[in-house]
Each structure stands twice: as C-alpha cells, then as structure tokens.
Amino acid sequence: MRLDIVSIFPDYFAPLELSLLGKARRAGIMDVHVHDLRQWTHDRHNTVDDTPYGGGPGMVMKPEPWGEALDTIAPAPAAPRLIVPTPSGRPFTQATAARLAAEPWLLFACGRYEGIDSRVMAEARTRMPVEEVSLGDFVLAGGEVAVLVMIEAISRLLPGVLGNTESVSDDSFAPGAMESLLEGPVYTKPPVWRDRAVPDILLSGNHGAIARWRRDEALRRTARHRPELLARLDPDALDKRDRAV
Ligand SMILES: CC(C)N1CCN(Cc2ccc(Cn3ccc4ccc(-c5n[nH]c(N)c5C#N)cc43)cc2)CC1
C-alpha cells in the first residue's frame, strides 16, 4: 500500500518511523511519502491560508497550493483515494479502516485553520475518489493527528504488520457476529497482584466456559459503556456462539 500525506507540519508524521508502522515500512508493506504543502507555495512567506469569503472566524487554506500538490503527487490519470479529515466528515469507523486497508493508494490531505477551500475537494472528485471523514464529535486543531489515527487503524489490518502475538480477529467492531461488543477485561501474570486475583474461570482450562465468561463480560461492559451497540447485535448469533463453544 502506498500512502501520501500532505501537511504544513510534516514532522507530525515522524512517529510513522516507530514500532509496527516503521517495521511495515522497512518490510515494504507500506510505502509512505510525507509532503510539506508549503513546497507548492511561491510567495516569500509561503502563504497557505487567507480570510474566509462571507466573513467569519479564522482562516481558510488556499486552493492553489493544494491543487498543485495533488497534481504533482497524483498526476492524471493516477487516481489515489483522497482522504480528507474534517469535523464535518462521515464517521471513520472500523469498517472504514477495513475498507481502506484494501486500497492500493491513499492520499491524506491534512487541513489546518478552519479547513481547506471546498473547491479543492470538488476539483479532485473530477479525477479521483474523495472521502471527507471525521474521527468523532470533538474538535481538533488540524488533520494531522486524525491522519495518524487513521493510518494506525488501517495499517494494523494489513497482512504482516501485526506480530504473531497480536491479532485483529477479536477487535471490538471487527466484522463478525459479535462485532458490536466491546472487549471484556484482560489479565496476565501474576495470578495475584496486590491481593487481587485473576478470575478463577480464566485459570480453569475450560475453554467453553472461558468463552462464555468472556462473552458475558463483553456484554456487561458494552451495556455499561455503549448500550446503543447492543441494539445492533444479532440475537441468533449470540445463541449460535453459545452453542458453538
Ligand atoms: C464557519 C465557522 C463558524 N465554523 C467554525 C467551526 N469550524 C469547525 C472547525 C473547527 C476546527 C477545525 C480545525 N481543523 C482543520 C482541519 C481539520 C481536520 C480535522 C479536524 C477534526 N476535528 N475533529 C475531528 N474529529 C476531526 C477529524 N477528522 C479539525 C480540523 C476545522 C473546522 C467550522 C467553521
């Protein structure tokens, strides 16, 4: 998978050299290119923003640098999928991550200020798929952190990125009958820590009972933290899961 990222703060993406993402890059699983938007400005101040038409607070990112950046990075007929984080975007979910993990080329546009002139996305749509996405109902100062989150959520789904000791199969929200349940509590050694023992069931070796206990704990946690997710559950799948263990 090729990833291109355009930002006025390219140093935000230094963390992509670390840990699993760094390994994925070195293994050739991901080919990541970070670009400074200001390289497509031509004035002495490298201006990327201006006042909003129609008035209002803040500044808006000018279209010209973005247009030149997209033309340089993805000259027609090349057509990456352009991903634009924005507070007004469609929700970015685990399903979004899974869908984007199947794409060969993603181009992330990191806005700042009050956002990018809307004509940039309109013009890009004439020659590539464009998705405006939001991480949630809170407000960031720009798109960089959102892109880091999205790249981590996407890349961990790529074959070879997660080590053998990690898996995506039991993720919350991963496709499957129990996809809407949150994970229950997890434990590791020691069996007793500060007088707190690991639940006996987990030490029993009874895999059927352990699976049922984990399902019940997941239901309990979901009911407590995200009750709205319980409405999505397929009651039959719950029963099937019971019968399967
Ligand atoms: C008209 C006028 C009164 N409005 C006033 C409030 N403005 C809302 C507004 C506020 C801040 C920003 C800062 N910003 C710039 C680029 C950018 C990308 C992503 C995000 C972002 N925030 N939260 C998420 N979940 C995001 C995602 N994904 C935020 C970004 C952008 C936009 C919109 C304009």
Coordinates of C-alpha atoms and ligand atoms in Angstrom, one line a residue:
M1 CA 0.0 0.0 0.0
R2 CA 1.2 3.5 -0.9
L3 CA 0.4 6.3 1.4
D4 CA 0.9 10.0 0.6
I5 CA 0.4 12.6 3.3
V6 CA 0.3 16.4 2.7
S7 CA 0.6 18.7 5.6
I8 CA 2.1 22.1 6.7
F9 CA 3.5 20.1 9.7
P10 CA 5.3 17.1 8.1
D11 CA 7.2 16.5 11.3
Y12 CA 3.9 15.3 12.9
F13 CA 4.5 12.1 11.0
A14 CA 7.9 11.2 12.5
P15 CA 6.1 8.6 14.7
L16 CA 5.4 6.6 11.5
E17 CA 9.0 5.5 11.7
L18 CA 8.4 3.9 15.0
S19 CA 7.2 0.5 16.1
L20 CA 5.0 -1.6 13.9
L21 CA 4.5 1.1 11.3
G22 CA 8.2 1.5 11.0
K23 CA 8.6 -2.2 10.6
A24 CA 5.9 -2.3 7.9
R25 CA 7.6 0.5 6.0
R26 CA 11.0 -1.3 6.2
A27 CA 9.3 -4.6 5.2
G28 CA 7.9 -2.8 2.1
I29 CA 4.3 -3.4 3.3
M30 CA 3.7 0.3 3.3
D31 CA 5.3 2.9 1.1
V32 CA 4.9 6.2 2.9
H33 CA 5.6 9.6 1.5
V34 CA 5.1 12.8 3.6
H35 CA 5.0 16.1 1.7
D36 CA 5.2 19.7 3.1
L37 CA 2.4 21.7 1.4
R38 CA 4.5 24.8 1.5
Q39 CA 6.7 23.4 -1.3
W40 CA 3.8 24.3 -3.6
T41 CA 3.7 28.0 -2.5
H42 CA 5.5 30.6 -4.5
D43 CA 5.4 33.8 -2.4
R44 CA 8.1 34.9 0.0
H45 CA 6.0 34.0 3.1
N46 CA 4.9 30.6 1.7
T47 CA 1.3 31.6 2.3
V48 CA -1.2 28.7 2.6
D49 CA -4.2 30.5 4.1
D50 CA -6.4 33.5 3.7
T51 CA -9.6 35.1 5.2
P52 CA -12.9 33.2 4.6
Y53 CA -15.3 34.6 1.9
G54 CA -18.5 35.6 3.6
G55 CA -16.7 36.5 6.8
G56 CA -16.5 34.5 9.9
P57 CA -13.7 33.5 12.3
G58 CA -10.3 32.1 11.4
M59 CA -8.6 31.5 8.1
V60 CA -9.2 29.0 5.3
M61 CA -6.5 27.1 3.4
K62 CA -6.0 28.5 -0.1
P63 CA -6.8 26.2 -3.0
E64 CA -3.8 26.9 -5.2
P65 CA -1.1 25.1 -3.2
W66 CA -3.4 22.1 -2.7
G67 CA -4.2 21.9 -6.4
E68 CA -0.5 21.9 -7.3
A69 CA 0.3 19.3 -4.6
L70 CA -2.4 16.9 -5.9
D71 CA -1.3 17.5 -9.5
T72 CA 2.4 16.7 -8.6
I73 CA 1.7 13.7 -6.3
A74 CA -1.0 12.2 -8.4
P75 CA -0.8 13.5 -12.0
A76 CA -3.8 12.3 -14.1
P77 CA -4.7 9.6 -14.8
A78 CA -3.2 8.4 -11.5
A79 CA -6.1 8.1 -9.0
P80 CA -5.4 7.5 -5.4
R81 CA -8.3 7.7 -2.9
L82 CA -8.1 11.2 -1.4
I83 CA -8.9 11.1 2.4
V84 CA -9.7 14.4 4.0
P85 CA -10.2 14.5 7.7
T86 CA -12.7 17.2 8.8
P87 CA -15.0 17.8 11.7
S88 CA -17.9 17.7 9.2
G89 CA -16.9 14.4 7.6
R90 CA -18.6 11.0 7.6
P91 CA -17.7 8.9 10.7
F92 CA -14.4 7.0 10.4
T93 CA -15.2 3.5 11.8
Q94 CA -13.5 0.1 12.0
A95 CA -15.5 -0.7 8.8
T96 CA -13.9 2.4 7.1
A97 CA -10.5 1.2 8.2
A98 CA -11.1 -2.3 6.8
R99 CA -12.4 -0.9 3.5
L100 CA -9.4 1.5 3.1
A101 CA -6.9 -1.3 4.1
A102 CA -7.9 -2.9 0.7
E103 CA -7.0 0.2 -1.3
P104 CA -3.6 0.3 -3.1
W105 CA -3.0 4.0 -2.7
L106 CA -4.3 6.5 -0.2
L107 CA -3.6 10.3 -0.2
F108 CA -4.3 12.1 3.0
A109 CA -4.8 15.9 3.0
C110 CA -4.2 17.4 6.4
G111 CA -6.1 20.7 6.7
R112 CA -5.5 23.4 9.3
Y113 CA -7.2 26.6 10.4
E114 CA -11.0 26.3 9.5
G115 CA -10.3 23.8 6.8
I116 CA -9.4 23.6 3.1
D117 CA -11.2 25.6 0.4
S118 CA -14.0 23.3 -0.7
R119 CA -13.2 23.7 -4.4
V120 CA -10.1 21.6 -3.8
M121 CA -12.2 18.5 -3.0
A122 CA -14.7 19.4 -5.7
E123 CA -11.9 19.5 -8.3
A124 CA -10.2 16.4 -7.0
R125 CA -13.5 14.5 -7.3
T126 CA -13.4 15.0 -11.1
R127 CA -10.4 12.6 -11.2
M128 CA -10.2 10.6 -8.0
P129 CA -12.4 9.2 -5.2
V130 CA -12.6 11.7 -2.4
E131 CA -13.7 10.9 1.2
E132 CA -14.2 13.5 3.9
V133 CA -14.1 11.7 7.2
S134 CA -14.3 12.6 10.9
L135 CA -12.9 10.7 13.9
G136 CA -15.7 11.9 16.2
D137 CA -17.7 14.7 17.8
F138 CA -14.8 16.7 19.2
V139 CA -12.7 19.4 17.6
L140 CA -9.0 19.1 16.8
A141 CA -6.8 22.0 15.6
G142 CA -6.0 20.2 12.3
G143 CA -6.0 16.9 10.4
E144 CA -2.5 15.6 11.3
V145 CA -3.5 13.7 14.5
A146 CA -6.6 12.3 12.8
V147 CA -4.4 11.0 9.9
L148 CA -2.0 9.3 12.4
V149 CA -5.0 7.6 14.0
M150 CA -6.5 6.5 10.7
I151 CA -3.1 5.2 9.4
E152 CA -2.7 3.2 12.5
A153 CA -6.2 1.8 12.3
I154 CA -5.8 0.9 8.6
S155 CA -2.2 -0.4 8.6
R156 CA -2.7 -2.8 11.6
L157 CA -5.2 -4.6 9.4
L158 CA -2.6 -5.2 6.6
P159 CA -1.2 -8.7 6.5
G160 CA 2.3 -8.8 8.1
V161 CA 2.0 -5.6 10.1
L162 CA 0.9 -7.1 13.4
G163 CA 3.3 -9.5 15.0
N164 CA 2.4 -13.1 15.8
T165 CA 1.4 -12.2 19.4
E166 CA -1.2 -9.7 18.2
S167 CA -4.3 -10.2 16.3
V168 CA -7.2 -8.3 14.8
S169 CA -9.6 -11.2 15.0
D170 CA -11.2 -10.2 18.3
D171 CA -11.1 -6.5 17.8
S172 CA -14.1 -4.5 19.0
F173 CA -16.1 -3.7 15.9
A174 CA -14.3 -6.3 13.8
P175 CA -16.7 -7.9 11.3
G176 CA -18.4 -11.0 12.7
A177 CA -21.3 -12.0 14.9
M178 CA -20.1 -10.2 18.0
E179 CA -18.7 -7.2 16.1
S180 CA -20.6 -4.7 18.2
L181 CA -19.4 -5.9 21.5
L182 CA -16.6 -4.2 23.5
E183 CA -13.8 -6.3 24.7
G184 CA -14.1 -7.6 28.3
P185 CA -11.3 -7.3 30.9
V186 CA -7.9 -8.9 30.2
Y187 CA -5.4 -10.3 32.6
T188 CA -1.9 -11.7 32.6
K189 CA 0.6 -13.0 35.2
P190 CA 1.0 -12.8 38.2
P191 CA -2.2 -14.7 39.2
V192 CA -2.5 -12.5 42.3
W193 CA -1.4 -8.8 42.3
R194 CA -1.8 -6.5 45.4
D195 CA -4.3 -9.1 46.8
R196 CA -6.3 -9.0 43.5
A197 CA -6.7 -12.5 41.9
V198 CA -7.3 -13.3 38.3
P199 CA -10.9 -14.7 37.9
D200 CA -10.7 -18.4 38.6
I201 CA -12.6 -19.2 35.3
L202 CA -9.6 -18.0 33.3
L203 CA -7.3 -20.4 35.1
S204 CA -9.7 -23.4 34.7
G205 CA -8.6 -24.6 31.3
N206 CA -12.3 -25.0 30.4
H207 CA -12.3 -23.2 27.1
G208 CA -16.0 -23.4 26.6
A209 CA -16.7 -21.8 30.0
I210 CA -14.0 -19.2 29.4
A211 CA -15.5 -18.2 26.1
R212 CA -18.9 -17.9 27.7
W213 CA -17.5 -15.9 30.6
R214 CA -15.7 -13.5 28.1
R215 CA -18.9 -13.1 26.1
D216 CA -20.8 -12.3 29.3
E217 CA -18.2 -9.8 30.5
A218 CA -18.2 -8.2 27.0
L219 CA -22.0 -7.8 27.1
R220 CA -21.7 -6.4 30.6
R221 CA -19.1 -3.8 29.6
T222 CA -21.0 -2.9 26.4
A223 CA -24.2 -2.4 28.4
R224 CA -22.3 -0.1 30.8
H225 CA -20.2 1.9 28.3
R226 CA -22.0 1.7 24.9
P227 CA -25.6 0.4 25.4
E228 CA -26.6 1.7 22.0
L229 CA -24.3 -1.1 20.5
L230 CA -26.5 -3.8 22.0
A231 CA -29.3 -2.9 19.6
R232 CA -27.0 -3.9 16.7
L233 CA -26.4 -7.4 18.0
D234 CA -27.9 -10.4 16.1
P235 CA -29.7 -12.3 18.9
D236 CA -29.4 -15.5 16.8
A237 CA -25.6 -15.1 16.5
L238 CA -25.4 -14.8 20.3
D239 CA -27.2 -18.1 20.7
K240 CA -25.1 -19.7 17.9
R241 CA -22.0 -18.6 19.7
D242 CA -23.2 -20.2 22.8
R243 CA -23.9 -23.5 21.0
A244 CA -20.5 -23.4 19.3
V245 CA -18.4 -23.4 22.5
Ligands
LIG1 C1 -17.9 28.7 9.7 C2 -17.3 28.7 11.1 C3 -18.2 29.5 12.1 N1 -17.1 27.3 11.6 C4 -16.5 27.4 12.9 C5 -16.1 26.0 13.4 N2 -15.4 25.3 12.4 C6 -15.2 24.0 12.7 C7 -13.7 23.6 12.6 C8 -13.0 23.6 13.8 C9 -11.7 23.3 13.8 C10 -11.1 23.0 12.6 C11 -9.6 22.6 12.6 N3 -9.3 21.6 11.6 C12 -8.7 22.0 10.4 C13 -8.5 20.8 9.6 C14 -9.1 19.7 10.4 C15 -9.2 18.4 10.2 C16 -9.9 17.6 11.1 C17 -10.4 18.2 12.3 C18 -11.1 17.3 13.2 N4 -11.6 17.8 14.3 N5 -12.3 16.9 15.0 C19 -12.3 15.7 14.3 N6 -12.9 14.6 14.6 C20 -11.6 16.0 13.1 C21 -11.3 15.0 12.1 N7 -11.1 14.1 11.4 C22 -10.2 19.5 12.5 C23 -9.6 20.3 11.6 C24 -11.8 23.0 11.4 C25 -13.1 23.3 11.5 C26 -16.0 25.3 11.1 C27 -16.3 26.6 10.6

